[in-house]
Short mmCIF file of C-alpha atoms and ligand atoms in Angstrom, two decimals:
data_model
loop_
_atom_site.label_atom_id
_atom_site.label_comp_id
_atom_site.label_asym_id
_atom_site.label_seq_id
_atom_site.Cartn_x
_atom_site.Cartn_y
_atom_site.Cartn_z
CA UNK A 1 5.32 -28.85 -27.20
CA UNK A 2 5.32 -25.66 -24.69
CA UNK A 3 7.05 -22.39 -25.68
CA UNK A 4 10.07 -22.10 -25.27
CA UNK A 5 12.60 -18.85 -25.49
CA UNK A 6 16.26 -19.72 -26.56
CA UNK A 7 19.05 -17.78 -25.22
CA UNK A 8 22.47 -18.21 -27.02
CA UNK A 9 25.58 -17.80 -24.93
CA UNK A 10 29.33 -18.48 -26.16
CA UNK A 11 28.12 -21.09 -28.45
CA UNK A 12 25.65 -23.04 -26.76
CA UNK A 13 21.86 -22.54 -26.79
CA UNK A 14 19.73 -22.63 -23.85
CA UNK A 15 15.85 -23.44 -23.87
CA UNK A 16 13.91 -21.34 -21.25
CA UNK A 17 10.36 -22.40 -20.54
CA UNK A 18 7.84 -19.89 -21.24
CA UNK A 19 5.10 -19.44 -18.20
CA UNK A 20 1.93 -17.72 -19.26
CA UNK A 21 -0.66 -16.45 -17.03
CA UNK A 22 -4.69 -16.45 -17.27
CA UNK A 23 -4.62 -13.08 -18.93
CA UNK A 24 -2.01 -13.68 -21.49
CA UNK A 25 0.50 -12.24 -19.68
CA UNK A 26 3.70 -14.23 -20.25
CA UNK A 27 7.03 -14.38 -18.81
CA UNK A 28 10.68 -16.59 -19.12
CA UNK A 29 11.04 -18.83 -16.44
CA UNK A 30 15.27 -18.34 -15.46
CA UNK A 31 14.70 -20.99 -12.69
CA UNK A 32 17.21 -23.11 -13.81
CA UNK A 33 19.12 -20.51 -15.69
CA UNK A 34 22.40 -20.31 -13.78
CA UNK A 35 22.43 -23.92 -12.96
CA UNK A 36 22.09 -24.59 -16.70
CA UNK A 37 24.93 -21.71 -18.06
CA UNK A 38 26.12 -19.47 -14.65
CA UNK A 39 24.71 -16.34 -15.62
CA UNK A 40 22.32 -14.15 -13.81
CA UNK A 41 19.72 -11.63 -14.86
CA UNK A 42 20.38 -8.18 -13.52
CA UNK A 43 17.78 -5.97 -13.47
CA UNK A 44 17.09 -3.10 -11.06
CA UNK A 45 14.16 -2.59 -9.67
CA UNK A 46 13.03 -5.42 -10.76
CA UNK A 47 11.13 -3.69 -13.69
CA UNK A 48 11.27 -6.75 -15.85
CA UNK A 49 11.14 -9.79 -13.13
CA UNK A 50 8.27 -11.72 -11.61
CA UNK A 51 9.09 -12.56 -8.41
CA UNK A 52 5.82 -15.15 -8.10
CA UNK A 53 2.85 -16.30 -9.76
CA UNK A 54 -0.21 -15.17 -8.44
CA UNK A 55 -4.00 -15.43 -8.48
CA UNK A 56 -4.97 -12.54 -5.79
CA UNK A 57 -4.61 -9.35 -8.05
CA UNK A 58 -4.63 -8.77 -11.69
CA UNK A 59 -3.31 -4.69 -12.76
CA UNK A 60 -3.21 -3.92 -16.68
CA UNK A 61 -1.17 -1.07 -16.30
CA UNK A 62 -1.05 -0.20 -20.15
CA UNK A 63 -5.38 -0.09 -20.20
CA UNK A 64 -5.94 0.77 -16.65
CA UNK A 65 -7.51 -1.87 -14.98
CA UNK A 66 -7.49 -3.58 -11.82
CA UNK A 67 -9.37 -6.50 -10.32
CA UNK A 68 -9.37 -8.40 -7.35
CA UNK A 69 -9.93 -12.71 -7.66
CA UNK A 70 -11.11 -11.12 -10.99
CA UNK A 71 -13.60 -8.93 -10.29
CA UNK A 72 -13.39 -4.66 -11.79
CA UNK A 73 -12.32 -2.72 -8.87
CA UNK A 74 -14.71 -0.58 -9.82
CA UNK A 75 -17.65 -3.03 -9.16
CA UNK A 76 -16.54 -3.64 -5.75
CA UNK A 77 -15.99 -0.07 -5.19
CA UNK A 78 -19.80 0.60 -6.04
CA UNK A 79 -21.38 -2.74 -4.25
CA UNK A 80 -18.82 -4.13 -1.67
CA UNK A 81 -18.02 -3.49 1.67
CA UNK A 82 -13.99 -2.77 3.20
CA UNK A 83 -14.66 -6.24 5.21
CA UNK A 84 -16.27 -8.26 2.16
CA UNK A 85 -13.57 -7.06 -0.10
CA UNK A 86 -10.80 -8.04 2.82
CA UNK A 87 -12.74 -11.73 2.95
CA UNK A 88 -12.14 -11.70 -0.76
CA UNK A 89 -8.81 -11.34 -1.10
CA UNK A 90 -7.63 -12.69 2.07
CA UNK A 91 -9.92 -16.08 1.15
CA UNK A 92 -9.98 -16.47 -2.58
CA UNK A 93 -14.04 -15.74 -3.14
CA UNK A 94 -17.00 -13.34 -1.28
CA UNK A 95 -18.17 -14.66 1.75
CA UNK A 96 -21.79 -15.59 2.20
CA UNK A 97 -24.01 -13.81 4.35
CA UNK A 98 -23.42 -16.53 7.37
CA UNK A 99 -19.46 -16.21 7.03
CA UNK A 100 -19.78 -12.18 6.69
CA UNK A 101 -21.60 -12.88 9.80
CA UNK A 102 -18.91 -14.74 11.27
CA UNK A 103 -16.26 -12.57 10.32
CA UNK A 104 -17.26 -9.55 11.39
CA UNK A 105 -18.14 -11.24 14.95
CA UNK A 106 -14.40 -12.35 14.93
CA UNK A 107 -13.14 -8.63 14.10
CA UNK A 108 -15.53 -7.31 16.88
CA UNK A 109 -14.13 -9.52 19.06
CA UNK A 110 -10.80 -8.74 18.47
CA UNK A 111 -10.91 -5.24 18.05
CA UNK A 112 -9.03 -4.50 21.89
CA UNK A 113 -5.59 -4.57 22.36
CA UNK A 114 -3.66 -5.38 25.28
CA UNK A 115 -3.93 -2.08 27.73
CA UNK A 116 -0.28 -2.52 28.54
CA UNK A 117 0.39 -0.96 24.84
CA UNK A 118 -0.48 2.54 25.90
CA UNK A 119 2.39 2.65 27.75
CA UNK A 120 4.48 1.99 24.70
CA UNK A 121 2.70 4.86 23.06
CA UNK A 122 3.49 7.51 25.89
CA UNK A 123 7.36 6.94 25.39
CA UNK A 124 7.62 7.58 21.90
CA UNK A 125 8.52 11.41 21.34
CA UNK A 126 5.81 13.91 20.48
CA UNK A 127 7.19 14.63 17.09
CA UNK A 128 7.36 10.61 15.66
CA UNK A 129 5.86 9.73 12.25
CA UNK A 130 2.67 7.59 12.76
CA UNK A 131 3.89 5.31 10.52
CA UNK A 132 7.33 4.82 12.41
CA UNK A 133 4.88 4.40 15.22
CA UNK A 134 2.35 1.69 13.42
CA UNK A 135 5.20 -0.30 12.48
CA UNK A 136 6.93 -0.85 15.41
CA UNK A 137 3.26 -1.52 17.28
CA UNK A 138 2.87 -4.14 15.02
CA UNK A 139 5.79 -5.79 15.41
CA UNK A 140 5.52 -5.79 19.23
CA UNK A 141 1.78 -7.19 19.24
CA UNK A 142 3.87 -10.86 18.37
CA UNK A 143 4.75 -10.02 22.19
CA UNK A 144 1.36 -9.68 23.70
CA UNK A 145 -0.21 -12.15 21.18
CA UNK A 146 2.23 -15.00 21.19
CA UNK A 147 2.09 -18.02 18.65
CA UNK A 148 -1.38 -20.38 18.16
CA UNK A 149 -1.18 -23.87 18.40
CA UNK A 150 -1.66 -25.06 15.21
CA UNK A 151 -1.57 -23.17 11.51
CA UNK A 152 -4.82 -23.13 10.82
CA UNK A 153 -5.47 -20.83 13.67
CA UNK A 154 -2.46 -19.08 13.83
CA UNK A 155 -3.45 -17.83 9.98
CA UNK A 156 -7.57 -17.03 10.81
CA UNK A 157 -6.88 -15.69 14.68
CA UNK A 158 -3.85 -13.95 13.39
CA UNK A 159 -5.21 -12.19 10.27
CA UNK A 160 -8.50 -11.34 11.96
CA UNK A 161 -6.83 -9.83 15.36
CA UNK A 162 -4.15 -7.60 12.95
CA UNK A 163 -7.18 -6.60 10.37
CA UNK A 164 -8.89 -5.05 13.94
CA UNK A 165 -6.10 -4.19 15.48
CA UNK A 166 -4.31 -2.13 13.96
CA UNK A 167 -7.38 -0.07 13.02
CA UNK A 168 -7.63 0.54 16.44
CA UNK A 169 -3.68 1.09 16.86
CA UNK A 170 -3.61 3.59 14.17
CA UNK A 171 -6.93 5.89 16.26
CA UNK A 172 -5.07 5.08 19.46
CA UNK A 173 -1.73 6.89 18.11
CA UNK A 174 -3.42 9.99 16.74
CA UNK A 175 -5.48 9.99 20.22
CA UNK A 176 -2.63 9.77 22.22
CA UNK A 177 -0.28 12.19 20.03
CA UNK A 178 -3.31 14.34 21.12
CA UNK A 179 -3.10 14.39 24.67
CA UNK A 180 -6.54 12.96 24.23
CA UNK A 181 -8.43 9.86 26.00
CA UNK A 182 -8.27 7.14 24.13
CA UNK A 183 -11.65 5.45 22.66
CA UNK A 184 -12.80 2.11 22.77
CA UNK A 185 -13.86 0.62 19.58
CA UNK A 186 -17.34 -0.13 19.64
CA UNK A 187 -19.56 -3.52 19.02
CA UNK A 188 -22.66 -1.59 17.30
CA UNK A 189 -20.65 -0.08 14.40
CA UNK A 190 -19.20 -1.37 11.83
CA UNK A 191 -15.62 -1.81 10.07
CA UNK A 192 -15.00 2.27 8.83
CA UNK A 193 -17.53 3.89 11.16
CA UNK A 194 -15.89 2.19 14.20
CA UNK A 195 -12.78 3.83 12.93
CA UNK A 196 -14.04 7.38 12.37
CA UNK A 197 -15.49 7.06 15.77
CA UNK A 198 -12.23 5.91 17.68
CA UNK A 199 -10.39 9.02 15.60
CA UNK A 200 -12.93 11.59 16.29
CA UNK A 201 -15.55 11.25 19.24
CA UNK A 202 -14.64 12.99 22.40
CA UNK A 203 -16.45 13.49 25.69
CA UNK A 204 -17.15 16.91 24.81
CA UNK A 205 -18.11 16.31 21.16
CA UNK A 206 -19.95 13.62 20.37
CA UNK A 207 -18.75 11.87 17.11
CA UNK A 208 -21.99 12.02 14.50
CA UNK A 209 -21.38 9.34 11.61
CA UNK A 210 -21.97 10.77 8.65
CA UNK A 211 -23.10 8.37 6.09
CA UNK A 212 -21.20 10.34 3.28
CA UNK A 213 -18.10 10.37 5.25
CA UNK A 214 -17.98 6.46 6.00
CA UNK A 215 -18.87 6.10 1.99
CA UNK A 216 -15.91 8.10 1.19
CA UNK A 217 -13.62 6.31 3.76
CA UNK A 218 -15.04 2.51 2.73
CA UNK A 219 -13.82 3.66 -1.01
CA UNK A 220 -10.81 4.75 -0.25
CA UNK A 221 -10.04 1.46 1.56
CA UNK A 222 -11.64 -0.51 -0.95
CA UNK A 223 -9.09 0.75 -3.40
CA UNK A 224 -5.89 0.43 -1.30
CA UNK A 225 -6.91 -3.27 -0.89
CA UNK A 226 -4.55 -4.88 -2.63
CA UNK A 227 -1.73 -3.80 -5.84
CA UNK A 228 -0.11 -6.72 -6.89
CA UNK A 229 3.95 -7.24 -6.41
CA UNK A 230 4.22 -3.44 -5.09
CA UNK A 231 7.05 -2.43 -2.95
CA UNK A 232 5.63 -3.08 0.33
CA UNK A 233 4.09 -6.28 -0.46
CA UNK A 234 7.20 -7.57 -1.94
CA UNK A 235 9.09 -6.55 1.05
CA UNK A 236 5.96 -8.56 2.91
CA UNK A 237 6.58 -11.77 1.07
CA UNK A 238 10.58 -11.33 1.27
CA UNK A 239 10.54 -11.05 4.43
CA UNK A 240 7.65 -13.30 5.49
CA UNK A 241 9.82 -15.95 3.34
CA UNK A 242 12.12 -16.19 6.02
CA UNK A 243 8.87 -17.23 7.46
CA UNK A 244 9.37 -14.75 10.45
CA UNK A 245 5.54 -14.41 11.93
CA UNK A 246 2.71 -12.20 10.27
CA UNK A 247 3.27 -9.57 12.25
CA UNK A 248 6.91 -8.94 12.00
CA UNK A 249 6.14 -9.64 7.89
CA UNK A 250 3.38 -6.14 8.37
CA UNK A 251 5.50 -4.59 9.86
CA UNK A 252 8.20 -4.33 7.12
CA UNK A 253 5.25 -4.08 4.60
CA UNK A 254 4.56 -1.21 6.74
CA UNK A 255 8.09 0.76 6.40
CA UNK A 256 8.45 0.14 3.16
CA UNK A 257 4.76 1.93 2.22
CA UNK A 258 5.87 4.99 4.42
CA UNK A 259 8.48 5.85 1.90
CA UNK A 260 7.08 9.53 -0.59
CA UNK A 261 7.84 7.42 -3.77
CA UNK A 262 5.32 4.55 -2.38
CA UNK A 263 2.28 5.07 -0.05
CA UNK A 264 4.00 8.27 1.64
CA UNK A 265 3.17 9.95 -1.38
CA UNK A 266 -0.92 10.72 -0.38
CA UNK A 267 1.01 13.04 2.41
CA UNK A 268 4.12 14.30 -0.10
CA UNK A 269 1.13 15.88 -2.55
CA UNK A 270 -0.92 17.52 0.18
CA UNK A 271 2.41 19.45 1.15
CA UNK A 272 3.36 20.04 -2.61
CA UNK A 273 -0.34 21.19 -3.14
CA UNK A 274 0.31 23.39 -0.35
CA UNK A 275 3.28 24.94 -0.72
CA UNK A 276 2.22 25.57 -4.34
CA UNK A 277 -0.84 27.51 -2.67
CA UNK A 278 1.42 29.11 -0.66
CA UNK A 279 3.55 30.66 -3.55
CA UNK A 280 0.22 31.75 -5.02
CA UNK A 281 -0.87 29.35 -6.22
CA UNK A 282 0.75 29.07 -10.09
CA UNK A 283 1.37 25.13 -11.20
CA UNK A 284 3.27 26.38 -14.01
CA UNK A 285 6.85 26.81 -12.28
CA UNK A 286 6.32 23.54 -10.55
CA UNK A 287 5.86 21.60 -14.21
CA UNK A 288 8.65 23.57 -15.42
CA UNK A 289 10.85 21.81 -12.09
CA UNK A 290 9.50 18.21 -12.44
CA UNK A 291 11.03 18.22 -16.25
CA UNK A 292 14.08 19.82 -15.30
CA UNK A 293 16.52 17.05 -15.40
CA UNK A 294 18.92 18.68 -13.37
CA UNK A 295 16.22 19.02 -10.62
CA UNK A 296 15.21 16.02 -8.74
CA UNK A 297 11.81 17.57 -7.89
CA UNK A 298 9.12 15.10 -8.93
CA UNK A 299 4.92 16.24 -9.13
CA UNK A 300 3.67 13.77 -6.35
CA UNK A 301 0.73 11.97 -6.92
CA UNK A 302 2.14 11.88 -10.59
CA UNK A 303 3.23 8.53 -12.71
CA UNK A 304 3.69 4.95 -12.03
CA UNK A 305 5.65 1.66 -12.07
CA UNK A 306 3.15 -0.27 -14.18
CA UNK A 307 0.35 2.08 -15.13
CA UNK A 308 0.55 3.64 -18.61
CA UNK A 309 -2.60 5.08 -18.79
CA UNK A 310 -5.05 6.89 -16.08
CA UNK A 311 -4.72 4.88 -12.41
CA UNK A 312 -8.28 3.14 -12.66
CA UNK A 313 -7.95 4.15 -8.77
CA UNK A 314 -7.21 7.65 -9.12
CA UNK A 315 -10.45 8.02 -11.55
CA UNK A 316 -12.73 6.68 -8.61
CA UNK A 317 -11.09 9.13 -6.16
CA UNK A 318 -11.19 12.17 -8.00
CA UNK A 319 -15.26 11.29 -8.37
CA UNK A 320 -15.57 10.95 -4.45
CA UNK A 321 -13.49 14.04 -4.14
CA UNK A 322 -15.58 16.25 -5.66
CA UNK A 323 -18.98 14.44 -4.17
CA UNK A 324 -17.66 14.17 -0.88
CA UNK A 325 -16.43 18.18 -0.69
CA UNK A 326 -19.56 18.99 -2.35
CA UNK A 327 -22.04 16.98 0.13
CA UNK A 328 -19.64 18.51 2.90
CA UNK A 329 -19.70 21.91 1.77
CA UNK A 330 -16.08 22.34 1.50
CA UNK A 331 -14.39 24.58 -0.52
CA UNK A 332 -10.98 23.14 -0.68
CA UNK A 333 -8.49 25.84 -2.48
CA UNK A 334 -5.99 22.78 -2.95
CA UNK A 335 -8.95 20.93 -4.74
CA UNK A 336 -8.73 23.87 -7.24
CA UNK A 337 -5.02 23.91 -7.72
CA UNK A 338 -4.95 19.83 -7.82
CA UNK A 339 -7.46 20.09 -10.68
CA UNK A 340 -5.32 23.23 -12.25
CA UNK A 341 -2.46 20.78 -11.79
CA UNK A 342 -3.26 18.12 -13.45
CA UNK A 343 -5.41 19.69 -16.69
CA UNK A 344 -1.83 21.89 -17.48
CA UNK A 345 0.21 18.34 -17.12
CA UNK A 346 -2.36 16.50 -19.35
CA UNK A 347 -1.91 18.87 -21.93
CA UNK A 348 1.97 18.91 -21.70
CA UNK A 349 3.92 17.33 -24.57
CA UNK A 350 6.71 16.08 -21.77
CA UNK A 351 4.32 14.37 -19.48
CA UNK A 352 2.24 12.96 -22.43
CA UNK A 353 5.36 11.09 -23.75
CA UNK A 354 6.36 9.91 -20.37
CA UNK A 355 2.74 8.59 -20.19
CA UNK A 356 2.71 10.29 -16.77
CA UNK A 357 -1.08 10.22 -15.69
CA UNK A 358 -2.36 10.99 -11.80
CA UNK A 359 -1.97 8.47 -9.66
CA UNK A 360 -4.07 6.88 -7.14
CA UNK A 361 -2.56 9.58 -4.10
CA UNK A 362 -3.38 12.78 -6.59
CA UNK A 363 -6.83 12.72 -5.05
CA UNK A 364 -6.90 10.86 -2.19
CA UNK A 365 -5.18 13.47 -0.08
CA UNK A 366 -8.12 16.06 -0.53
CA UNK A 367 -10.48 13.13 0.48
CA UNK A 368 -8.54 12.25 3.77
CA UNK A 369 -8.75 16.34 4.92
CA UNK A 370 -11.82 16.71 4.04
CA UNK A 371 -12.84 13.31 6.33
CA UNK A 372 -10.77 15.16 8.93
CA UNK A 373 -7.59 13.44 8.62
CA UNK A 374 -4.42 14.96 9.78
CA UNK A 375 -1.91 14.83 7.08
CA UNK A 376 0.89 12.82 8.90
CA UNK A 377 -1.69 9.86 9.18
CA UNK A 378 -2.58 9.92 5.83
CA UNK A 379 0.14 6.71 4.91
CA UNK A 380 -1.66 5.08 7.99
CA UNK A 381 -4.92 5.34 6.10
CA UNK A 382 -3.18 3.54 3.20
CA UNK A 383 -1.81 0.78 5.29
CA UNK A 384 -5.03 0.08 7.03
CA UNK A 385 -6.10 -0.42 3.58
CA UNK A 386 -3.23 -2.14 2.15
CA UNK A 387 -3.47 -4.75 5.07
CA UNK A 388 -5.78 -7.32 3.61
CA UNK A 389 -3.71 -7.34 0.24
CA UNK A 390 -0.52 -7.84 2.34
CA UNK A 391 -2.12 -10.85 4.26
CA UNK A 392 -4.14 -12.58 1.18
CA UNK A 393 -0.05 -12.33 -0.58
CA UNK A 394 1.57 -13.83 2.85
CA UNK A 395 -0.73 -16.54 3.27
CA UNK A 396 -0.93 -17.56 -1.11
CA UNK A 397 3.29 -17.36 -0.48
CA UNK A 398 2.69 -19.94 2.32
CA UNK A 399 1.04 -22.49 0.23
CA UNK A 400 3.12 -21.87 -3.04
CA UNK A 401 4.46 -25.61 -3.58
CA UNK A 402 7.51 -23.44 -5.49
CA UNK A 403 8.19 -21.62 -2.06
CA UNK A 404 11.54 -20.79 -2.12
CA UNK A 405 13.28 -18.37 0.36
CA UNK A 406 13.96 -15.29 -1.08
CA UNK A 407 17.28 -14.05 -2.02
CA UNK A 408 18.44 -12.38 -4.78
CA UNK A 409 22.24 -12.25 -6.26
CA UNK A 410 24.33 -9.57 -7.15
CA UNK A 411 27.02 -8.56 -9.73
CA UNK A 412 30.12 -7.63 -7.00
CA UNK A 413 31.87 -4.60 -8.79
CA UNK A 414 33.98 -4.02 -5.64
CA UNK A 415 38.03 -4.49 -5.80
CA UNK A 416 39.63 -7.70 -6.13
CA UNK A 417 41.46 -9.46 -3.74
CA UNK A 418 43.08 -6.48 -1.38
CA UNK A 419 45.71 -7.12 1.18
CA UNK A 420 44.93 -5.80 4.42
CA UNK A 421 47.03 -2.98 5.64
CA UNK A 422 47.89 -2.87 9.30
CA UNK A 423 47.00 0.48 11.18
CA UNK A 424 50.31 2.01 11.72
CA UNK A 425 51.05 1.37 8.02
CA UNK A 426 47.98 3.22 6.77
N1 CMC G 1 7.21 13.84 -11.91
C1 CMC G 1 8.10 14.12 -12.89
N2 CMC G 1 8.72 13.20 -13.64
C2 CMC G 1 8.43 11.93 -13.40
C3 CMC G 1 7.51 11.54 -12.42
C4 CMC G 1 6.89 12.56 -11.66
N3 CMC G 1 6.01 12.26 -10.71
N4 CMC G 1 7.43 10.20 -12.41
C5 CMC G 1 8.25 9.75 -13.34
N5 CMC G 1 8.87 10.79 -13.94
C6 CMC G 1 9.81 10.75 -15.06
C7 CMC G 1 11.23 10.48 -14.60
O1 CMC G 1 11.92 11.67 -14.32
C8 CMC G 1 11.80 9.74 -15.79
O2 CMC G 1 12.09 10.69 -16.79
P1 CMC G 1 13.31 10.45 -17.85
O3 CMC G 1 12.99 9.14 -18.52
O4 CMC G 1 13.23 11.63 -18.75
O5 CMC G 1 14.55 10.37 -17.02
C9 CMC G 1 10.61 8.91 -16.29
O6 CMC G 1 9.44 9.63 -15.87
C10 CMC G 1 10.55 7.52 -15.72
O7 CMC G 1 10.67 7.61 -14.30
P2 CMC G 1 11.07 6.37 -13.40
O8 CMC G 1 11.37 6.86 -12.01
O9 CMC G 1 12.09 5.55 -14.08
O10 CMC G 1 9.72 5.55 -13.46
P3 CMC G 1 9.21 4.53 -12.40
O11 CMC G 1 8.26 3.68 -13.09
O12 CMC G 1 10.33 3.87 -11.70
O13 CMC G 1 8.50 5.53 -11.35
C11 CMC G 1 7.28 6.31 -9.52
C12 CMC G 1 7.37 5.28 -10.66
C13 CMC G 1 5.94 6.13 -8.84
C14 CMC G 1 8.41 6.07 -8.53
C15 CMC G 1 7.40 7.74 -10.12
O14 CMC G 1 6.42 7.94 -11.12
C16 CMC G 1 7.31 8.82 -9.05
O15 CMC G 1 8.34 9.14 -8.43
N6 CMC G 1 6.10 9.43 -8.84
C17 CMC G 1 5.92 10.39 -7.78
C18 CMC G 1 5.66 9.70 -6.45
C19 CMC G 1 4.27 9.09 -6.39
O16 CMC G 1 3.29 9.72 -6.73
N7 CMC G 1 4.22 7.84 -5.91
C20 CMC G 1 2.96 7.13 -5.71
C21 CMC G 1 2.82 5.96 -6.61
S1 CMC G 1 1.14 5.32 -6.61
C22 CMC G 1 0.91 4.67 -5.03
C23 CMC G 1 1.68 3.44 -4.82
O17 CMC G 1 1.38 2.43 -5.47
O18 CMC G 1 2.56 3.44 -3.95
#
């Protein structure tokens, strides 16, 4: 007989079917909870609730790992490519050489967009967030890229024309908030040096690729790829269960990763780094404020949601940090007072009992400048990355045969039933 939980409630007992996953993981399955006895769960922030099953992205937050279809993130940071590790999560397994070929002819082929965008781009003010600006792009490509006839290629001419487009929306948007001409992507690089290109070459400085530089930027992407049931992805698959089109689904995933407590945080620790350098450059006061209860000043870059122990993420980036800078011959002061940062928080009795270890955006900050990144497009760099993860979770909540649109339920707390008061008697 399967395992079963029992729940007692005002006298009667109720058998909830336990679901266990590959890795052991297991979890009560409240499907038929409130048909069964009319009671909810409530829990906020979903910190205990599984809103799917899934076979994209395992995360052992407790002993720091992270694999994609199963394989150690840090295997495919050392051997794979941004594009193979896209075809991997996006399709289930590594493509072979032929369909690597054929991918990356579709993403080369793709790679324009419409030259009617740019005008959208001139009319947004000067001063708009990149990310405010990526999202709404990405919405309004549904416009210039209407619906496919049939799934099948709405999913692989859809997927591939958002992987390479909005690569080449998010160099066209720091271009443009330049002043500068825009550049084309081109058909003889590939995937991250195309990028770097678009962002950087100009007619009076030629862009050289530097081999360390794409290395640095394929990691980096590699490890964005995909994070499990994250806030952006869930607000992907929320809102893609309305089944609204991929784009509009990105999009959301999109606004919801812009926010400092999620991927805006890569930017929010640059600026805390910073202003920490500018007070001189002592960590010590800004510990002292992030276990203040009274203060809501957090250390960005610090903690997370389901890892206990060190981000598996954040140990690759700090590696490439100090490679990268060294290879570049950068001497970052905020690469000092990261690294002052986080040896005084190890040792500290408060953020050891929280079991508050860097996260992935402690380190990836320092890697983005030192690429030549401007800080506001750091989140961008994240979503680039985050996009395959986003599509491989869309498309696997498209074929889950226990699709169910999603909408949660609430515990009203609001007044009971109020007359209402016409204006002259208020
Ligand atoms: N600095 C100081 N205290 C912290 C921090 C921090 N960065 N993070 C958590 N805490 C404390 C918090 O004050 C609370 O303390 P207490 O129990 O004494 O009240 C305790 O740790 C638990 O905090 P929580 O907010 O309930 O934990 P959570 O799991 O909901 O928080 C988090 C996860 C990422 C929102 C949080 O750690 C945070 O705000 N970190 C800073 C922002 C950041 O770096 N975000 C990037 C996350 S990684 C990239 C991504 O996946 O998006």
């Amino acid at each position: 007989m399967s395992d079963t939980a029992k729940l007692e409630y005002q006298g009667r007992i109720y058998e909830l079917p336990i679901v266990e996953g590959t890795e052991g993981e297991k979890a009560i399955d409240i499907s038929e909870l409130r048909n069964q006895s009319g009671l909810i769960t409530l829990d906020p922030g979903y910190v205990n609730t599984g809103s799917c099953t899934s076979a994209i992205t395992f995360v052992d937050g407790e002993n720091g790992i992270l694999r994609y279809r199963g394989i150690p993130v840090e295997e495919l940071a050392e051997h794979a490519t941004f594009k193979e590790t896209a075809y991997l999560l996006i399709n289930g397994r590594l493509p072979n050489r032929s369909e690597l070929t054929r991918f990356s002819v579709l993403l080369n082929d793709h790679s324009l967009v419409h030259e009617d965008m740019r005008e959208f781009f001139s009319n947004f003010p000067r001063a708009s967030h990149p990310m405010g600006i990526l999202s709404s792009m990405v919405n309004t490509l549904r416009s210039f890229y209407p619906e496919l006839q049939t799934m099948e290629e709405e999913i692989n001419i859809t997927v591939t024309r958002l992987l390479s487009k909005v690569r080449t929306l998010a160099a066209m948007s720091y271009k443009i908030s330049r002043g500068h001409r825009v550049v084309y992507p081109r058909p003889d690089l590939a995937y991250c040096a195309n990028f770097l290109n678009m962002m950087f070459d100009s007619p009076v400085r030629p862009y050289e690729i530097d081999q360390d530089v794409v290395h640095a930027l394929r990691l980096f992407w590699v490890l964005h790829a995909d994070h499990e049931q994250n806030c952006s992805t869930s607000a992907v698959r929320l809102v893609g269960s309305a089944r609204v089109n991929l784009y509009a689904a990105i999009s959301s995933g999109i606004a919801a990763l812009w926010g400092p407590l999620h991927g805006g945080a890569n930017q929010a620790v640059i600026e805390m780094l910073e202003e920490i350098e500018e007070k001189g450059g002592d960590v010590k006061p800004f510990v002292k404020r992030a276990k203040d209860r009274n203060d809501p000043f957090r250390l960005m870059g610090f903690g997370h949601r389901i890892y206990k122990a060190y981000d598996p993420r954040a140990r690759i980036m700090k590696k490439i940090c100090d490679t990268l800078l060294e290879k570049l011959h950068i001497r970052d002061p905020l690469l000092e007072i990261a690294k002052d940062l986080e040896q005084t928080v190890l040792e500290d009795d408060w953020f050891v009992e929280h079991r508050l270890y860097p996260n992935v955006d402690f380190y990836s900050g320092i890697v983005l400048r030192a690429i030549g990144i401007p800080t506001n497009m750091f989140t961008v760099m994240f979503a680039i990355g985050r996009l395959p993860g986003w599509i491989a979770q869309w498309k696997e909540s498209l074929d889950d045969p226990n699709w169910k649109l999603g909408r949660p339920r609430q515990i009203y707390i609001g007044p009971s039933l109020t007359k209402f008061v016409p204006l002259e008697e208020r």
